[in-house]
Coordinates of C-alpha atoms in Angstrom, one line a residue:
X1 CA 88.0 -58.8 148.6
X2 CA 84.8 -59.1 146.0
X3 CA 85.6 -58.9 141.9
X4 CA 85.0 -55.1 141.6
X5 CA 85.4 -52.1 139.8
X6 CA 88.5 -51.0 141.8
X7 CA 90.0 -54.5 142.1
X8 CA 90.1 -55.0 138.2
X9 CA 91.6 -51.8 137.6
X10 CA 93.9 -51.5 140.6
X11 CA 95.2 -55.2 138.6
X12 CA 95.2 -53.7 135.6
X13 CA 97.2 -50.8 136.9
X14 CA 99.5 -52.8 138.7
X15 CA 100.3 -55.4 136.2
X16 CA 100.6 -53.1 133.4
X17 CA 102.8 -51.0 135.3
X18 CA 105.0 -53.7 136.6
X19 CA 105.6 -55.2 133.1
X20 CA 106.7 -52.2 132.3
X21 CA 109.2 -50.7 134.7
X22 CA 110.7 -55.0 133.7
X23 CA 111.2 -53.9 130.4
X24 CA 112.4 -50.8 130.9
X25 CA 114.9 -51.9 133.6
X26 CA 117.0 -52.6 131.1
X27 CA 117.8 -49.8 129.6
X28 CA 120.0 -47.1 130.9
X29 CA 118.6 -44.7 133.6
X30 CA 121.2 -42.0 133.2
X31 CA 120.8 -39.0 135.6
X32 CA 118.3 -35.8 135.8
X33 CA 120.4 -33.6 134.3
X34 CA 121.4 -36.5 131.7
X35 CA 118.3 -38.9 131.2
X36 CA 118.9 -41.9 129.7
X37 CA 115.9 -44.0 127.3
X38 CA 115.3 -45.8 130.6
X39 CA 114.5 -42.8 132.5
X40 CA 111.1 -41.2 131.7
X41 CA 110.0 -45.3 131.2
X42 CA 111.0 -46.4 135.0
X43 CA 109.3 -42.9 136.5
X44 CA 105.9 -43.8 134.4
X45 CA 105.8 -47.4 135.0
X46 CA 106.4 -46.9 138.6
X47 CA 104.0 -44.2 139.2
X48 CA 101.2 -46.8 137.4
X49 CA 102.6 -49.4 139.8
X50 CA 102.0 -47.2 142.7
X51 CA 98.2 -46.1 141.6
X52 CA 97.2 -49.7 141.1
X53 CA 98.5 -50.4 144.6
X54 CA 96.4 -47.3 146.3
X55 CA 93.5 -48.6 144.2
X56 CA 93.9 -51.9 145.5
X57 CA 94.2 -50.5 148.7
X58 CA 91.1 -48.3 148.4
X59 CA 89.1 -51.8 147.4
X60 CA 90.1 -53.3 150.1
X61 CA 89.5 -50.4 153.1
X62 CA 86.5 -48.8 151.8
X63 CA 85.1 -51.4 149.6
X64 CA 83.5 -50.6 146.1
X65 CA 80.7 -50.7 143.6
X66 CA 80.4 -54.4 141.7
X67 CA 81.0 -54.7 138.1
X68 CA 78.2 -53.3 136.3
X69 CA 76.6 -54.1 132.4
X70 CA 79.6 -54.1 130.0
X71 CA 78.9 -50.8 127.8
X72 CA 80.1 -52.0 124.6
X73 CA 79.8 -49.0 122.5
X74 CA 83.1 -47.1 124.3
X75 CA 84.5 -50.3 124.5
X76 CA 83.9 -50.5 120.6
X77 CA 84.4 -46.5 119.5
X78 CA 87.8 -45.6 121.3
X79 CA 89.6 -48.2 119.5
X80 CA 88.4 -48.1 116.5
X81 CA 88.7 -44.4 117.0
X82 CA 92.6 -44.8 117.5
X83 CA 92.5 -47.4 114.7
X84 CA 91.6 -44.6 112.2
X85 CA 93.8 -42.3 114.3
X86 CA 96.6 -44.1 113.0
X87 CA 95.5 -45.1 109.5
X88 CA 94.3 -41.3 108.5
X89 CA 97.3 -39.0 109.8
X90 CA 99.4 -39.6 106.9
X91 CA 96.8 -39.1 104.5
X92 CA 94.2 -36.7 105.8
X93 CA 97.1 -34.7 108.0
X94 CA 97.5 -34.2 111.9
X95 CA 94.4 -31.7 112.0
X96 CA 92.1 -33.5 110.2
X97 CA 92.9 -37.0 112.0
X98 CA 92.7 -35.4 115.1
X99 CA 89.2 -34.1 114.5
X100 CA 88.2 -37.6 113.9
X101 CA 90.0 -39.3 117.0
X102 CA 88.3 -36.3 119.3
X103 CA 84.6 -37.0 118.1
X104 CA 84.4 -40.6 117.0
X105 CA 85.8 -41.2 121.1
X106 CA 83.8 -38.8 122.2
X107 CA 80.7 -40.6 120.7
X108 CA 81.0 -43.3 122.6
X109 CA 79.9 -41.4 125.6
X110 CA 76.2 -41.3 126.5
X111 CA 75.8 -38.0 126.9
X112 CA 77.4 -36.9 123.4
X113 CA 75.5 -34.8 121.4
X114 CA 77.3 -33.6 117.9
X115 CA 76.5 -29.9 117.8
X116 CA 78.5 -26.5 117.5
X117 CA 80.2 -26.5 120.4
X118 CA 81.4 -30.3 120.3
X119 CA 82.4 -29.0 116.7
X120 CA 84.2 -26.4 117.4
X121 CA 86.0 -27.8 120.7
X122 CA 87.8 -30.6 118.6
X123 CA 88.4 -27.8 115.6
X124 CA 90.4 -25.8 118.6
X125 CA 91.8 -29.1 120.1
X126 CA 93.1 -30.4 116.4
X127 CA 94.4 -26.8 115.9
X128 CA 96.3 -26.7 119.2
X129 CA 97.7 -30.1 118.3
X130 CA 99.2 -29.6 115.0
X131 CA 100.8 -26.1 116.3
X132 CA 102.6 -27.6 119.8
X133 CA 103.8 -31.0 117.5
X134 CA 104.5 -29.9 114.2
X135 CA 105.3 -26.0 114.8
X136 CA 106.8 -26.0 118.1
X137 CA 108.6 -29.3 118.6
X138 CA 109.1 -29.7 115.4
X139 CA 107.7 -33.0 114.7
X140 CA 107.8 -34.8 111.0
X141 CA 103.8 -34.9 110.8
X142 CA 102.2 -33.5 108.0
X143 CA 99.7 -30.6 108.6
X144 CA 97.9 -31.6 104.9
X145 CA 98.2 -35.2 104.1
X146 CA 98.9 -37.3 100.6
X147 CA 95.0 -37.4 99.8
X148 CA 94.0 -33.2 100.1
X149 CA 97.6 -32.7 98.4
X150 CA 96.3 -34.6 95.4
X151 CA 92.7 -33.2 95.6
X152 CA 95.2 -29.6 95.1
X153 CA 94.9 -28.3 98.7

């Protein structure tokens, strides 16, 4: 089996999955009707297990495309995206940190072009965000953060 596409990320499905249904072996499974921490964890980890396998499986039976150039830009923007994900929520609020993750990943694909639409599709996908965690489940995020509360919003 050649170094491919499908073989690096059936590994990287596989291993990652692995290592994690091992650490969440540990914790209690409970039941369906009474899940314990280590439910939801062992179900996850084992359907990532499982993928990697079939994607191993497929590299192997139908062979697959070698490893192209490394693109660096996604490589670079979706982290660093996350990155200020993480740093801005409390500060800018869910809605505007949202908007930020959507387009500064979104950049990093080729075919990105910042205009209305790509505008308004992460204004809707911010908005639906900060209603279904903070309205509906109930979530302690704030919907204005620390810096637009002190600019008197």
């Amino acid at each position: 089996m050649k170094l491919s596409q499908d073989v690096l990320l059936g590994l990287f499905f596989s291993v990652i999955g692995a290592v994690s249904a091992w650490i969440a072996w540990s914790y209690p499974f409970g039941t369906s009707s009474r899940m314990g921490p280590g439910y939801f964890p062992i179900i996850v980890s084992s359907l990532l297990l499982f993928t990697g396998l079939l994607v191993l499986l497929r590299a192997r039976l139908a062979g697959s495309q070698p490893i192209p150039t490394i693109r660096w830009r996604p490589l670079v923007l979706v982290p660093v995206a996350i990155l200020i994900f993480g740093l801005t929520m409390e500060n800018l609020g869910l809605p505007l940190a949202v908007l930020l993750l959507v387009i500064l990943s979104a950049a990093a694909s080729v075919k990105f072009r910042l205009d209305w639409k790509a505008f308004v599709g992460s204004l809707v996908f911010a908005g639906l965000c900060s209603v279904i965690f903070v309205e509906l489940l109930g979530l302690p995020i704030p919907i204005i953060g620390n810096w637009l509360q002190g600019l008197g919003f």
